[in-house]
mmCIF file of C-alpha atoms in Angstrom:
data_model
loop_
_atom_site.group_PDB
_atom_site.id
_atom_site.type_symbol
_atom_site.label_atom_id
_atom_site.label_comp_id
_atom_site.label_asym_id
_atom_site.label_seq_id
_atom_site.Cartn_x
_atom_site.Cartn_y
_atom_site.Cartn_z
ATOM 1 C CA GLY A 18 34.496 -16.510 18.811
ATOM 2 C CA GLN A 19 36.411 -16.363 15.625
ATOM 3 C CA GLN A 20 36.122 -19.243 13.208
ATOM 4 C CA VAL A 21 37.921 -20.222 10.183
ATOM 5 C CA MET A 22 36.338 -22.760 7.907
ATOM 6 C CA GLN A 23 37.910 -24.462 4.977
ATOM 7 C CA ILE A 24 36.483 -26.408 2.092
ATOM 8 C CA PRO A 25 36.743 -29.075 0.942
ATOM 9 C CA GLN A 26 37.868 -31.123 3.803
ATOM 10 C CA TYR A 27 39.410 -33.790 1.583
ATOM 11 C CA GLN A 28 40.445 -33.685 -2.259
ATOM 12 C CA HIS A 29 41.680 -36.477 -4.316
ATOM 13 C CA VAL A 30 42.969 -35.485 -7.718
ATOM 14 C CA GLN A 31 44.915 -37.249 -10.525
ATOM 15 C CA GLU A 32 48.539 -36.040 -10.977
ATOM 16 C CA GLY A 33 48.305 -33.025 -13.352
ATOM 17 C CA GLU A 34 44.967 -31.850 -12.367
ATOM 18 C CA ASP A 35 44.425 -28.535 -10.670
ATOM 19 C CA PHE A 36 43.477 -28.102 -6.937
ATOM 20 C CA THR A 37 41.704 -25.359 -5.083
ATOM 21 C CA THR A 38 41.086 -25.002 -1.365
ATOM 22 C CA TYR A 39 38.767 -22.069 0.090
ATOM 23 C CA CYS A 40 39.181 -20.524 3.423
ATOM 24 C CA ASN A 41 36.323 -18.301 5.066
ATOM 25 C CA SER A 42 36.706 -16.448 8.407
ATOM 26 C CA SER A 43 33.626 -15.342 10.390
ATOM 27 C CA THR A 44 35.259 -11.924 11.063
ATOM 28 C CA THR A 45 37.552 -9.452 9.135
ATOM 29 C CA LEU A 46 41.040 -10.435 9.253
ATOM 30 C CA SER A 47 44.253 -8.264 9.430
ATOM 31 C CA ASN A 48 46.281 -10.894 7.474
ATOM 32 C CA ILE A 49 46.058 -14.531 6.405
ATOM 33 C CA GLN A 50 48.788 -17.033 6.349
ATOM 34 C CA TRP A 51 48.977 -20.476 4.566
ATOM 35 C CA TYR A 52 50.714 -23.572 5.774
ATOM 36 C CA LYS A 53 51.282 -26.971 4.469
ATOM 37 C CA GLN A 54 51.706 -30.115 6.564
ATOM 38 C CA ARG A 55 53.104 -33.289 5.022
ATOM 39 C CA PRO A 56 51.700 -36.620 6.388
ATOM 40 C CA GLY A 57 53.568 -37.159 9.587
ATOM 41 C CA GLY A 58 55.144 -33.840 9.709
ATOM 42 C CA HIS A 59 54.656 -30.386 11.046
ATOM 43 C CA PRO A 60 52.867 -27.354 9.470
ATOM 44 C CA VAL A 61 55.409 -25.382 7.532
ATOM 45 C CA PHE A 62 54.697 -21.670 6.321
ATOM 46 C CA LEU A 63 54.094 -20.931 3.030
ATOM 47 C CA ILE A 64 52.951 -17.270 2.551
ATOM 48 C CA GLN A 65 51.260 -14.443 4.161
ATOM 49 C CA LEU A 66 48.695 -12.012 2.517
ATOM 50 C CA VAL A 67 47.927 -8.710 4.091
ATOM 51 C CA LYS A 68 46.301 -6.328 1.621
ATOM 52 C CA SER A 69 42.597 -6.532 0.386
ATOM 53 C CA GLY A 70 42.476 -8.341 -3.018
ATOM 54 C CA GLU A 71 45.951 -9.572 -2.800
ATOM 55 C CA VAL A 72 47.310 -12.135 -5.021
ATOM 56 C CA LYS A 73 50.625 -13.924 -4.765
ATOM 57 C CA LYS A 74 52.197 -16.704 -6.672
ATOM 58 C CA GLN A 75 54.899 -19.219 -5.645
ATOM 59 C CA LYS A 76 55.651 -21.332 -8.993
ATOM 60 C CA ARG A 77 52.480 -23.435 -9.339
ATOM 61 C CA LEU A 78 50.644 -22.029 -6.202
ATOM 62 C CA THR A 79 48.331 -19.047 -6.290
ATOM 63 C CA PHE A 80 47.258 -17.387 -3.216
ATOM 64 C CA GLN A 81 44.380 -14.818 -3.057
ATOM 65 C CA PHE A 82 43.108 -12.553 -0.338
ATOM 66 C CA GLY A 83 39.498 -11.570 -0.588
ATOM 67 C CA GLU A 84 38.413 -8.011 -1.137
ATOM 68 C CA ALA A 85 36.627 -8.013 2.295
ATOM 69 C CA LYS A 86 39.396 -9.871 3.871
ATOM 70 C CA LYS A 87 37.307 -12.354 5.146
ATOM 71 C CA ASN A 88 38.007 -15.195 2.636
ATOM 72 C CA SER A 89 41.095 -16.562 0.802
ATOM 73 C CA SER A 90 42.070 -19.361 -1.722
ATOM 74 C CA LEU A 91 44.886 -21.406 -2.574
ATOM 75 C CA HIS A 92 44.987 -22.834 -6.183
ATOM 76 C CA ILE A 93 47.725 -25.337 -7.419
ATOM 77 C CA THR A 94 48.014 -25.790 -11.069
ATOM 78 C CA ALA A 95 49.057 -29.123 -12.427
ATOM 79 C CA THR A 96 49.420 -31.081 -9.199
ATOM 80 C CA GLN A 97 52.405 -33.166 -8.427
ATOM 81 C CA THR A 98 52.795 -35.930 -5.994
ATOM 82 C CA THR A 99 54.930 -33.633 -3.971
ATOM 83 C CA ASP A 100 51.891 -31.446 -3.331
ATOM 84 C CA VAL A 101 50.417 -34.146 -1.129
ATOM 85 C CA GLY A 102 49.620 -32.967 2.399
ATOM 86 C CA THR A 103 47.102 -30.799 4.243
ATOM 87 C CA TYR A 104 46.847 -27.315 3.539
ATOM 88 C CA PHE A 105 45.858 -24.908 6.387
ATOM 89 C CA CYS A 106 44.768 -21.243 6.162
ATOM 90 C CA ALA A 107 45.428 -19.330 9.370
ATOM 91 C CA GLY A 108 43.800 -15.935 10.219
ATOM 92 C CA LYS A 109 44.945 -13.143 12.157
ATOM 93 C CA GLY A 110 42.598 -10.948 13.855
ATOM 94 C CA TRP A 111 42.995 -7.313 14.572
ATOM 95 C CA GLY A 112 45.187 -6.416 17.825
ATOM 96 C CA ALA A 113 45.994 -10.217 18.568
ATOM 97 C CA ASN A 114 49.203 -12.112 17.831
ATOM 98 C CA ASN A 115 47.751 -15.631 17.691
ATOM 99 C CA LEU A 116 46.483 -17.137 14.410
ATOM 100 C CA PHE A 117 43.013 -19.075 14.012
ATOM 101 C CA PHE A 118 43.814 -22.120 11.962
ATOM 102 C CA GLY A 119 41.222 -23.207 9.496
ATOM 103 C CA THR A 120 40.278 -26.829 9.546
ATOM 104 C CA GLY A 121 42.613 -27.914 6.761
ATOM 105 C CA THR A 122 42.145 -29.435 3.271
ATOM 106 C CA ARG A 123 43.889 -32.771 2.986
ATOM 107 C CA LEU A 124 45.211 -33.365 -0.600
ATOM 108 C CA THR A 125 45.888 -36.724 -2.207
ATOM 109 C CA VAL A 126 47.506 -36.859 -5.581
ATOM 110 C CA ILE A 127 47.011 -40.076 -7.536
ATOM 111 C CA PRO A 128 50.067 -40.886 -9.746
ATOM 112 C CA ASP B 29 69.507 -22.454 13.228
ATOM 113 C CA ALA B 30 68.272 -25.618 14.674
ATOM 114 C CA GLY B 31 64.688 -24.650 14.516
ATOM 115 C CA VAL B 32 62.129 -25.261 17.185
ATOM 116 C CA ILE B 33 63.231 -28.170 19.317
ATOM 117 C CA GLN B 34 60.632 -30.524 21.208
ATOM 118 C CA SER B 35 61.057 -33.380 23.337
ATOM 119 C CA PRO B 36 60.227 -36.169 23.715
ATOM 120 C CA ARG B 37 59.038 -37.010 20.083
ATOM 121 C CA HIS B 38 56.993 -39.814 21.312
ATOM 122 C CA GLU B 39 55.427 -40.364 24.720
ATOM 123 C CA VAL B 40 53.398 -43.417 25.841
ATOM 124 C CA THR B 41 52.011 -43.308 29.351
ATOM 125 C CA GLU B 42 49.127 -44.685 31.519
ATOM 126 C CA MET B 43 46.281 -42.883 32.613
ATOM 127 C CA GLY B 44 46.624 -40.749 35.657
ATOM 128 C CA GLN B 45 50.263 -40.324 35.193
ATOM 129 C CA GLU B 46 52.025 -36.898 34.947
ATOM 130 C CA VAL B 47 53.339 -35.859 31.502
ATOM 131 C CA THR B 48 55.666 -33.063 30.748
ATOM 132 C CA LEU B 49 56.496 -31.884 27.201
ATOM 133 C CA ARG B 50 59.338 -29.537 26.502
ATOM 134 C CA CYS B 51 59.910 -26.870 24.059
ATOM 135 C CA LYS B 52 63.159 -24.789 22.986
ATOM 136 C CA PRO B 53 61.993 -21.979 20.584
ATOM 137 C CA ILE B 54 64.077 -20.309 18.026
ATOM 138 C CA SER B 55 66.544 -17.842 19.547
ATOM 139 C CA GLY B 56 65.348 -14.406 19.312
ATOM 140 C CA HIS B 57 61.857 -15.113 18.935
ATOM 141 C CA ASP B 58 59.445 -13.306 21.420
ATOM 142 C CA TYR B 59 56.315 -15.439 20.835
ATOM 143 C CA LEU B 60 55.727 -19.220 21.683
ATOM 144 C CA PHE B 61 52.663 -20.978 21.024
ATOM 145 C CA TRP B 62 51.456 -24.571 22.307
ATOM 146 C CA TYR B 63 48.996 -26.363 19.907
ATOM 147 C CA ARG B 64 47.163 -29.758 20.097
ATOM 148 C CA GLN B 65 46.295 -31.536 16.817
ATOM 149 C CA THR B 66 43.778 -34.258 16.663
ATOM 150 C CA MET B 67 41.655 -35.819 13.672
ATOM 151 C CA MET B 68 38.616 -34.678 15.419
ATOM 152 C CA ARG B 69 39.382 -31.327 16.409
ATOM 153 C CA GLY B 70 42.080 -30.431 14.024
ATOM 154 C CA LEU B 71 44.872 -27.761 15.137
ATOM 155 C CA GLU B 72 43.901 -26.111 18.278
ATOM 156 C CA LEU B 73 45.710 -23.340 20.090
ATOM 157 C CA LEU B 74 46.112 -24.092 23.712
ATOM 158 C CA ILE B 75 48.109 -21.107 24.964
ATOM 159 C CA TYR B 76 50.718 -18.526 23.946
ATOM 160 C CA PHE B 77 53.522 -16.649 25.618
ATOM 161 C CA ASN B 78 54.979 -13.104 24.608
ATOM 162 C CA ASN B 79 58.377 -12.480 26.316
ATOM 163 C CA ASN B 80 57.902 -15.192 28.613
ATOM 164 C CA VAL B 81 54.434 -13.983 29.833
ATOM 165 C CA PRO B 82 51.309 -16.099 29.136
ATOM 166 C CA ILE B 83 49.011 -13.915 26.929
ATOM 167 C CA ASP B 84 46.011 -16.036 26.324
ATOM 168 C CA ASP B 85 45.322 -19.551 27.921
ATOM 169 C CA SER B 86 41.765 -19.568 26.977
ATOM 170 C CA GLY B 87 42.575 -22.897 24.714
ATOM 171 C CA MET B 88 43.816 -24.819 27.660
ATOM 172 C CA PRO B 89 41.170 -27.616 28.124
ATOM 173 C CA GLU B 90 41.011 -27.756 31.847
ATOM 174 C CA ASP B 91 42.781 -27.580 35.168
ATOM 175 C CA ARG B 92 44.890 -30.769 34.368
ATOM 176 C CA PHE B 93 46.800 -28.810 31.825
ATOM 177 C CA SER B 94 49.358 -26.053 32.649
ATOM 178 C CA ALA B 95 52.280 -24.404 30.790
ATOM 179 C CA LYS B 96 55.182 -22.274 31.899
ATOM 180 C CA MET B 97 57.944 -20.313 30.251
ATOM 181 C CA PRO B 98 60.572 -19.634 32.826
ATOM 182 C CA ASN B 99 62.830 -18.040 30.287
ATOM 183 C CA ALA B 100 63.121 -17.097 26.671
ATOM 184 C CA SER B 101 64.676 -20.535 25.678
ATOM 185 C CA PHE B 102 62.436 -22.962 27.345
ATOM 186 C CA SER B 103 58.799 -23.713 27.882
ATOM 187 C CA THR B 104 56.801 -26.647 29.225
ATOM 188 C CA LEU B 105 53.399 -28.071 28.747
ATOM 189 C CA LYS B 106 52.279 -30.575 31.664
ATOM 190 C CA ILE B 107 49.219 -32.703 31.932
ATOM 191 C CA GLN B 108 48.425 -33.936 35.409
ATOM 192 C CA PRO B 109 46.656 -36.384 35.554
ATOM 193 C CA SER B 110 46.694 -37.597 31.868
ATOM 194 C CA GLU B 111 43.631 -39.171 30.400
ATOM 195 C CA PRO B 112 43.163 -41.257 27.220
ATOM 196 C CA ARG B 113 41.426 -38.264 25.515
ATOM 197 C CA ASP B 114 44.600 -36.326 25.813
ATOM 198 C CA SER B 115 46.233 -38.408 23.181
ATOM 199 C CA ALA B 116 47.165 -36.193 20.430
ATOM 200 C CA VAL B 117 50.174 -34.377 18.707
ATOM 201 C CA TYR B 118 51.253 -31.406 20.577
ATOM 202 C CA PHE B 119 53.225 -28.713 18.769
ATOM 203 C CA CYS B 120 55.258 -25.952 19.978
ATOM 204 C CA ALA B 121 55.863 -22.882 17.654
ATOM 205 C CA SER B 122 57.595 -19.755 17.789
ATOM 206 C CA SER B 123 57.555 -16.364 16.108
ATOM 207 C CA ARG B 124 58.944 -12.927 16.446
ATOM 208 C CA THR B 125 57.375 -9.496 15.704
ATOM 209 C CA SER B 126 58.932 -7.392 13.138
ATOM 210 C CA GLY B 127 58.216 -3.837 12.183
ATOM 211 C CA GLY B 128 54.863 -2.266 12.485
ATOM 212 C CA ALA B 129 53.037 -4.934 10.545
ATOM 213 C CA ALA B 130 53.853 -7.663 13.336
ATOM 214 C CA TYR B 131 54.899 -9.985 10.658
ATOM 215 C CA ASN B 132 54.440 -13.414 12.514
ATOM 216 C CA GLU B 133 55.200 -16.384 10.379
ATOM 217 C CA GLN B 134 55.204 -19.143 13.019
ATOM 218 C CA PHE B 135 57.920 -21.939 13.039
ATOM 219 C CA PHE B 136 56.575 -25.247 14.306
ATOM 220 C CA GLY B 137 58.709 -27.914 15.893
ATOM 221 C CA PRO B 138 58.341 -31.442 15.037
ATOM 222 C CA GLY B 139 55.883 -32.043 17.718
ATOM 223 C CA THR B 140 55.273 -34.725 20.540
ATOM 224 C CA ARG B 141 53.232 -37.685 19.687
ATOM 225 C CA LEU B 142 51.303 -38.374 23.024
ATOM 226 C CA THR B 143 49.551 -41.806 23.809
ATOM 227 C CA VAL B 144 47.607 -42.005 27.018
ATOM 228 C CA LEU B 145 46.555 -45.762 27.695
#
């Protein structure tokens, strides 16, 4: 079955350092979404990428979709304590309307 | 908009008891998803509905789990009988199709934290 893996599983950074999480799918995706879950909260949608090689930015966050549409990354520049949480990628296969959530990367930002 | 509503927010029950979790999706959304989240297994899709019809229930762990969506504004997830390994946070999410690209951002509810003793 379809699998979406993320690395690293955990990341501790000093405030101000950059952070990147990587997402890899076993199959080609039609699109990929990213979600953030704060501790004790629920996943909240961040962005969707659809096109091969697409790059989108949201302030300090940069999202990329691989050329083969099988991998994606999220990069945060100059982390802040408000960035703390678990970041999930979620891939959508072709013809299906459900998402396959990645294993998540838990980010801790040390003040 | 009130967002996705789930109840109860917390449930503590004893092994063998029946548990019913409830969800009200966002009005106008035609997809509804039930997820389970644990430290060990992450976020797992249990079942999803489109226009109140179950589309894929392959994630439902076993026959003890059942889900219904009697109308567009209400869904239940039932566990009978419950077991300690069912302890998890259960999320309901909804989305809507929009245009040919089937833009399907999912809106999650606050979740139900279930503890089975």
